[in-house]
PDB file of C-alpha atoms in Angstrom:
ATOM      1  CA  ILE A 159       8.542   1.298   1.959  1.00 87.00           C
ATOM      2  CA  LYS A 160       7.025  -2.118   2.953  1.00 89.00           C
ATOM      3  CA  PHE A 161       8.705  -5.286   4.085  1.00 86.00           C
ATOM      4  CA  ASP A 162       7.326  -8.686   3.100  1.00 84.00           C
ATOM      5  CA  ALA A 163       7.983 -10.988   6.081  1.00 80.00           C
ATOM      6  CA  THR A 164       7.136 -14.116   3.954  1.00 80.00           C
ATOM      7  CA  ASN A 165      10.161 -13.706   1.728  1.00 82.00           C
ATOM      8  CA  ASN A 166      12.187 -10.936   3.358  1.00 84.00           C
ATOM      9  CA  GLU A 167      11.971  -8.707   0.318  1.00 88.00           C
ATOM     10  CA  SER A 168      11.447  -4.910   0.428  1.00 90.00           C
ATOM     11  CA  TYR A 169       9.094  -2.989  -1.764  1.00 92.00           C
ATOM     12  CA  VAL A 170       9.298   0.789  -2.398  1.00 93.00           C
ATOM     13  CA  SER A 171       6.942   3.172  -4.112  1.00 92.00           C
ATOM     14  CA  SER A 172       8.709   5.185  -6.800  1.00 87.00           C
ATOM     15  CA  GLU A 173       7.159   8.480  -7.742  1.00 78.00           C
ATOM     16  CA  GLN A 174       9.958   8.782 -10.309  1.00 82.00           C
ATOM     17  CA  THR A 175       9.233   5.611 -12.172  1.00 87.00           C
ATOM     18  CA  HIS A 176       5.359   5.488 -11.280  1.00 90.00           C
ATOM     19  CA  SER A 177       5.717   1.916  -9.960  1.00 94.00           C
ATOM     20  CA  ILE A 178       6.408  -0.192  -7.005  1.00 94.00           C
ATOM     21  CA  VAL A 179       9.908  -1.614  -7.109  1.00 93.00           C
ATOM     22  CA  ARG A 180      11.272  -4.673  -5.366  1.00 93.00           C
ATOM     23  CA  PHE A 181      14.615  -5.159  -3.622  1.00 92.00           C
ATOM     24  CA  LYS A 182      16.084  -8.541  -2.890  1.00 90.00           C
ATOM     25  CA  ARG A 183      16.647  -9.940   0.653  1.00 84.00           C
ATOM     26  CA  PRO A 184      19.451  -8.041   2.426  1.00 77.00           C
ATOM     27  CA  THR A 185      22.861  -9.536   2.778  1.00 74.00           C
ATOM     28  CA  LEU A 186      25.317  -8.786   5.590  1.00 66.00           C
ATOM     29  CA  SER A 187      27.778  -6.123   4.446  1.00 60.00           C
ATOM     30  CA  SER A 188      31.532  -6.328   5.061  1.00 56.00           C
ATOM     31  CA  SER A 189      31.370  -3.007   6.813  1.00 55.00           C
ATOM     32  CA  ALA A 190      30.202  -3.555  10.464  1.00 52.00           C
ATOM     33  CA  GLY A 191      29.369  -0.714  12.701  1.00 53.00           C
ATOM     34  CA  THR A 192      31.699   0.245  15.506  1.00 55.00           C
ATOM     35  CA  MET A 193      28.952  -0.296  18.154  1.00 54.00           C
ATOM     36  CA  GLY A 194      28.276  -3.869  17.275  1.00 53.00           C
ATOM     37  CA  ALA A 195      25.557  -2.893  14.714  1.00 60.00           C
ATOM     38  CA  SER A 196      25.756  -4.339  11.212  1.00 64.00           C
ATOM     39  CA  ILE A 197      24.778  -2.708   8.001  1.00 68.00           C
ATOM     40  CA  TYR A 198      22.627  -4.829   5.652  1.00 72.00           C
ATOM     41  CA  GLN A 199      22.464  -3.879   2.020  1.00 77.00           C
ATOM     42  CA  SER A 200      19.674  -4.797  -0.466  1.00 81.00           C
ATOM     43  CA  LYS A 201      20.058  -4.939  -4.155  1.00 89.00           C
ATOM     44  CA  PHE A 202      17.435  -3.709  -6.639  1.00 90.00           C
ATOM     45  CA  ASP A 203      15.550  -6.695  -7.993  1.00 92.00           C
ATOM     46  CA  LYS A 204      12.980  -5.327 -10.585  1.00 92.00           C
ATOM     47  CA  VAL A 205      10.180  -3.004 -11.246  1.00 92.00           C
ATOM     48  CA  TRP A 206       7.540  -5.099  -9.639  1.00 92.00           C
ATOM     49  CA  THR A 207       4.240  -3.536 -10.944  1.00 93.00           C
ATOM     50  CA  GLN A 208       3.571  -4.236 -14.538  1.00 87.00           C
ATOM     51  CA  ASP A 209       1.313  -1.283 -15.155  1.00 89.00           C
ATOM     52  CA  PRO A 210       2.419   2.234 -14.047  1.00 87.00           C
ATOM     53  CA  LEU A 211       0.471   4.283 -11.527  1.00 91.00           C
ATOM     54  CA  ARG A 212       1.552   7.941 -11.937  1.00 90.00           C
ATOM     55  CA  LEU A 213       3.105   9.276  -8.649  1.00 89.00           C
ATOM     56  CA  VAL A 214       2.225   6.180  -6.690  1.00 92.00           C
ATOM     57  CA  THR A 215       2.443   7.228  -3.010  1.00 90.00           C
ATOM     58  CA  GLY A 216       0.873   4.622  -0.808  1.00 92.00           C
ATOM     59  CA  PHE A 217       0.455   0.789  -1.022  1.00 94.00           C
ATOM     60  CA  ASP A 218      -0.100  -2.161   1.298  1.00 94.00           C
ATOM     61  CA  PHE A 219      -0.204  -5.910   1.110  1.00 92.00           C
ATOM     62  CA  ALA A 220      -3.234  -8.210   1.624  1.00 92.00           C
ATOM     63  CA  THR A 221      -2.859 -11.960   1.569  1.00 88.00           C
ATOM     64  CA  ASP A 222      -3.854 -12.202  -2.154  1.00 90.00           C
ATOM     65  CA  ALA A 223      -3.335  -8.683  -3.362  1.00 93.00           C
ATOM     66  CA  VAL A 224      -1.545  -5.374  -3.142  1.00 94.00           C
ATOM     67  CA  TYR A 225      -3.377  -2.142  -3.192  1.00 95.00           C
ATOM     68  CA  ALA A 226      -1.956   1.324  -4.258  1.00 95.00           C
ATOM     69  CA  VAL A 227      -3.006   4.926  -4.552  1.00 94.00           C
ATOM     70  CA  SER A 228      -1.843   8.017  -6.149  1.00 93.00           C
ATOM     71  CA  PRO A 229      -2.884  11.723  -5.508  1.00 92.00           C
ATOM     72  CA  ASN A 230      -3.403  12.012  -9.233  1.00 92.00           C
ATOM     73  CA  THR A 231      -6.276   9.585  -9.421  1.00 92.00           C
ATOM     74  CA  LYS A 232      -9.644   8.978  -7.926  1.00 93.00           C
ATOM     75  CA  ALA A 233      -8.953   5.235  -7.725  1.00 94.00           C
ATOM     76  CA  ILE A 234      -7.548   2.460  -5.776  1.00 95.00           C
ATOM     77  CA  ILE A 235      -5.454  -0.003  -7.805  1.00 95.00           C
ATOM     78  CA  GLN A 236      -5.389  -3.696  -7.004  1.00 95.00           C
ATOM     79  CA  TYR A 237      -2.341  -5.749  -8.097  1.00 95.00           C
ATOM     80  CA  ASN A 238      -1.706  -9.509  -8.125  1.00 94.00           C
ATOM     81  CA  ARG A 239       0.332 -10.278  -4.923  1.00 90.00           C
ATOM     82  CA  ALA A 240       2.390 -12.840  -6.718  1.00 90.00           C
ATOM     83  CA  THR A 241       3.031 -11.235 -10.153  1.00 93.00           C
ATOM     84  CA  GLY A 242       2.518  -7.462  -9.730  1.00 93.00           C
ATOM     85  CA  ALA A 243      -0.055  -7.502 -12.608  1.00 95.00           C
ATOM     86  CA  ARG A 244      -2.945  -4.939 -12.284  1.00 95.00           C
ATOM     87  CA  GLU A 245      -6.082  -6.857 -11.491  1.00 95.00           C
ATOM     88  CA  HIS A 246      -8.656  -4.212 -10.922  1.00 93.00           C
ATOM     89  CA  THR A 247      -9.247  -0.390 -10.609  1.00 94.00           C
ATOM     90  CA  TRP A 248     -11.797   0.864  -8.086  1.00 91.00           C
ATOM     91  CA  MET A 249     -13.027   4.268  -9.056  1.00 92.00           C
ATOM     92  CA  ASP A 250     -14.478   6.676  -6.472  1.00 91.00           C
ATOM     93  CA  GLU A 251     -15.368  10.173  -7.441  1.00 89.00           C
ATOM     94  CA  HIS A 252     -15.127  11.175  -3.768  1.00 86.00           C
ATOM     95  CA  LEU A 253     -11.476  10.283  -3.445  1.00 89.00           C
ATOM     96  CA  ASN A 254      -9.643  13.584  -3.031  1.00 88.00           C
ATOM     97  CA  ARG A 255      -5.869  13.292  -3.455  1.00 91.00           C
ATOM     98  CA  PRO A 256      -5.412   9.831  -1.906  1.00 93.00           C
ATOM     99  CA  ILE A 257      -2.012   9.656  -0.480  1.00 93.00           C
ATOM    100  CA  ASP A 258      -1.728   6.507   1.756  1.00 94.00           C
ATOM    101  CA  LEU A 259      -3.710   3.429   2.582  1.00 93.00           C
ATOM    102  CA  PHE A 260      -3.484   0.214   4.643  1.00 91.00           C
ATOM    103  CA  VAL A 261      -5.273  -3.113   4.513  1.00 92.00           C
ATOM    104  CA  LEU A 262      -6.841  -4.681   7.701  1.00 88.00           C
ATOM    105  CA  GLY A 263      -8.751  -7.866   7.235  1.00 87.00           C
ATOM    106  CA  SER A 264     -11.426  -7.356   4.566  1.00 89.00           C
ATOM    107  CA  TYR A 265     -11.075  -3.613   4.525  1.00 91.00           C
ATOM    108  CA  VAL A 266      -8.930  -1.031   2.840  1.00 93.00           C
ATOM    109  CA  TYR A 267      -8.440   2.314   4.657  1.00 92.00           C
ATOM    110  CA  VAL A 268      -7.554   5.173   2.396  1.00 93.00           C
ATOM    111  CA  CYS A 269      -6.078   8.544   3.546  1.00 92.00           C
ATOM    112  CA  SER A 270      -7.822  11.047   1.188  1.00 89.00           C
ATOM    113  CA  GLY A 271      -7.641  14.811   1.571  1.00 86.00           C
ATOM    114  CA  ASP A 272      -9.814  15.679   4.520  1.00 86.00           C
ATOM    115  CA  SER A 273     -11.075  12.126   5.213  1.00 88.00           C
ATOM    116  CA  VAL A 274     -10.287   8.513   5.827  1.00 90.00           C
ATOM    117  CA  ARG A 275     -12.460   6.367   3.496  1.00 90.00           C
ATOM    118  CA  ILE A 276     -13.040   2.600   4.274  1.00 90.00           C
ATOM    119  CA  TYR A 277     -13.708   0.104   1.532  1.00 92.00           C
ATOM    120  CA  HIS A 278     -14.699  -3.616   1.720  1.00 91.00           C
ATOM    121  CA  ARG A 279     -12.269  -5.619  -0.401  1.00 88.00           C
ATOM    122  CA  ALA A 280     -14.814  -8.210  -1.660  1.00 86.00           C
ATOM    123  CA  PHE A 281     -17.615  -5.851  -2.470  1.00 76.00           C
ATOM    124  CA  GLU A 282     -15.648  -2.804  -3.610  1.00 70.00           C
ATOM    125  CA  TYR A 283     -17.630  -0.120  -2.157  1.00 71.00           C
ATOM    126  CA  GLU A 284     -17.052   2.421   0.614  1.00 73.00           C
ATOM    127  CA  VAL A 285     -18.599   1.215   3.821  1.00 74.00           C
ATOM    128  CA  THR A 286     -17.844   4.044   6.112  1.00 71.00           C
ATOM    129  CA  GLY A 287     -15.222   6.717   6.882  1.00 77.00           C
ATOM    130  CA  TRP A 288     -14.206   9.752   8.910  1.00 80.00           C
ATOM    131  CA  LYS A 289     -14.040  13.364   7.806  1.00 82.00           C
ATOM    132  CA  LEU A 290     -12.350  16.304   9.508  1.00 84.00           C
ATOM    133  CA  ASP A 291     -12.830  19.705   7.862  1.00 86.00           C
ATOM    134  CA  GLY A 292      -9.457  21.381   7.251  1.00 84.00           C
ATOM    135  CA  MET A 293      -7.461  18.137   7.596  1.00 84.00           C
ATOM    136  CA  GLU A 294      -4.934  17.316   4.929  1.00 85.00           C
ATOM    137  CA  CYS A 295      -4.286  13.602   5.487  1.00 83.00           C
ATOM    138  CA  ALA A 296      -0.670  12.915   4.507  1.00 82.00           C
ATOM    139  CA  SER A 297      -0.048   9.406   5.906  1.00 81.00           C
ATOM    140  CA  MET A 298      -1.348   6.867   8.279  1.00 78.00           C
ATOM    141  CA  LEU A 299       0.495   4.920  10.903  1.00 75.00           C
ATOM    142  CA  ARG A 300      -0.766   1.527  11.964  1.00 70.00           C
ATOM    143  CA  ASN A 301       0.512  -0.355  15.003  1.00 64.00           C
ATOM    144  CA  ALA A 302       1.968  -3.724  13.810  1.00 57.00           C
ATOM    145  CA  ASP A 303       0.248  -5.359  16.591  1.00 58.00           C
ATOM    146  CA  TRP A 304      -3.277  -4.444  15.766  1.00 53.00           C
ATOM    147  CA  LYS A 305      -5.598  -7.325  15.592  1.00 56.00           C
ATOM    148  CA  ALA A 306      -8.692  -7.256  13.373  1.00 49.00           C
ATOM    149  CA  PRO A 307     -11.612  -5.897  15.459  1.00 48.00           C
ATOM    150  CA  VAL A 308     -14.565  -8.230  16.032  1.00 40.00           C
ATOM    151  CA  GLY A 309     -16.688  -8.359  12.977  1.00 38.00           C
ATOM    152  CA  PHE A 310     -13.898  -7.841  10.444  1.00 35.00           C
ATOM    153  CA  LYS A 311     -12.945 -10.900   8.491  1.00 36.00           C
TER     154      LYS A 311
END
C-alpha cells in the first residue's frame, strides 16, 4: 500500500487482479472510537494500471512515473504517474524473483532474491547493488525522512 500525499489517495498492489488499484480520499466515518480515535474509510476508485502485471508485489512513486515489479518477471515496469498507462519495460536477466522496490532520486532500488539491485532511471541500466548469499529479500523499508545522498539527482 502506498499513499499519495499530493492528492490523499491510496494505492494498493493486488495480486488477485494483477494490477495497482486506487482508493479515493478517506472520509470521516460515523463510527468514532471510544478512545478519541476516529475511523476513516476509503472507497474503491478504480483499477489504476491499464496493463496487468501478473502478481504485482512492489511499487513506488517517482515524480513523473510509478515503477512496479513482480516475482514472475525479470523486469521493472514503468507506468505513467498521471494515467497508469504502461510506458516502458526494463528487462534484466539477473533479476531473480523481484519482490519490492523503492525510488530515491534518479535511482530505483529493487529487492531481488539474494540481492538489492540499483538502476538509474534515465539510463535504464544497473549501476550497482548488494548481494548476500543465502538471503531471500522479501521487502525493503525506507525511512520517510531519508534525503537523497550527495551525488544523487
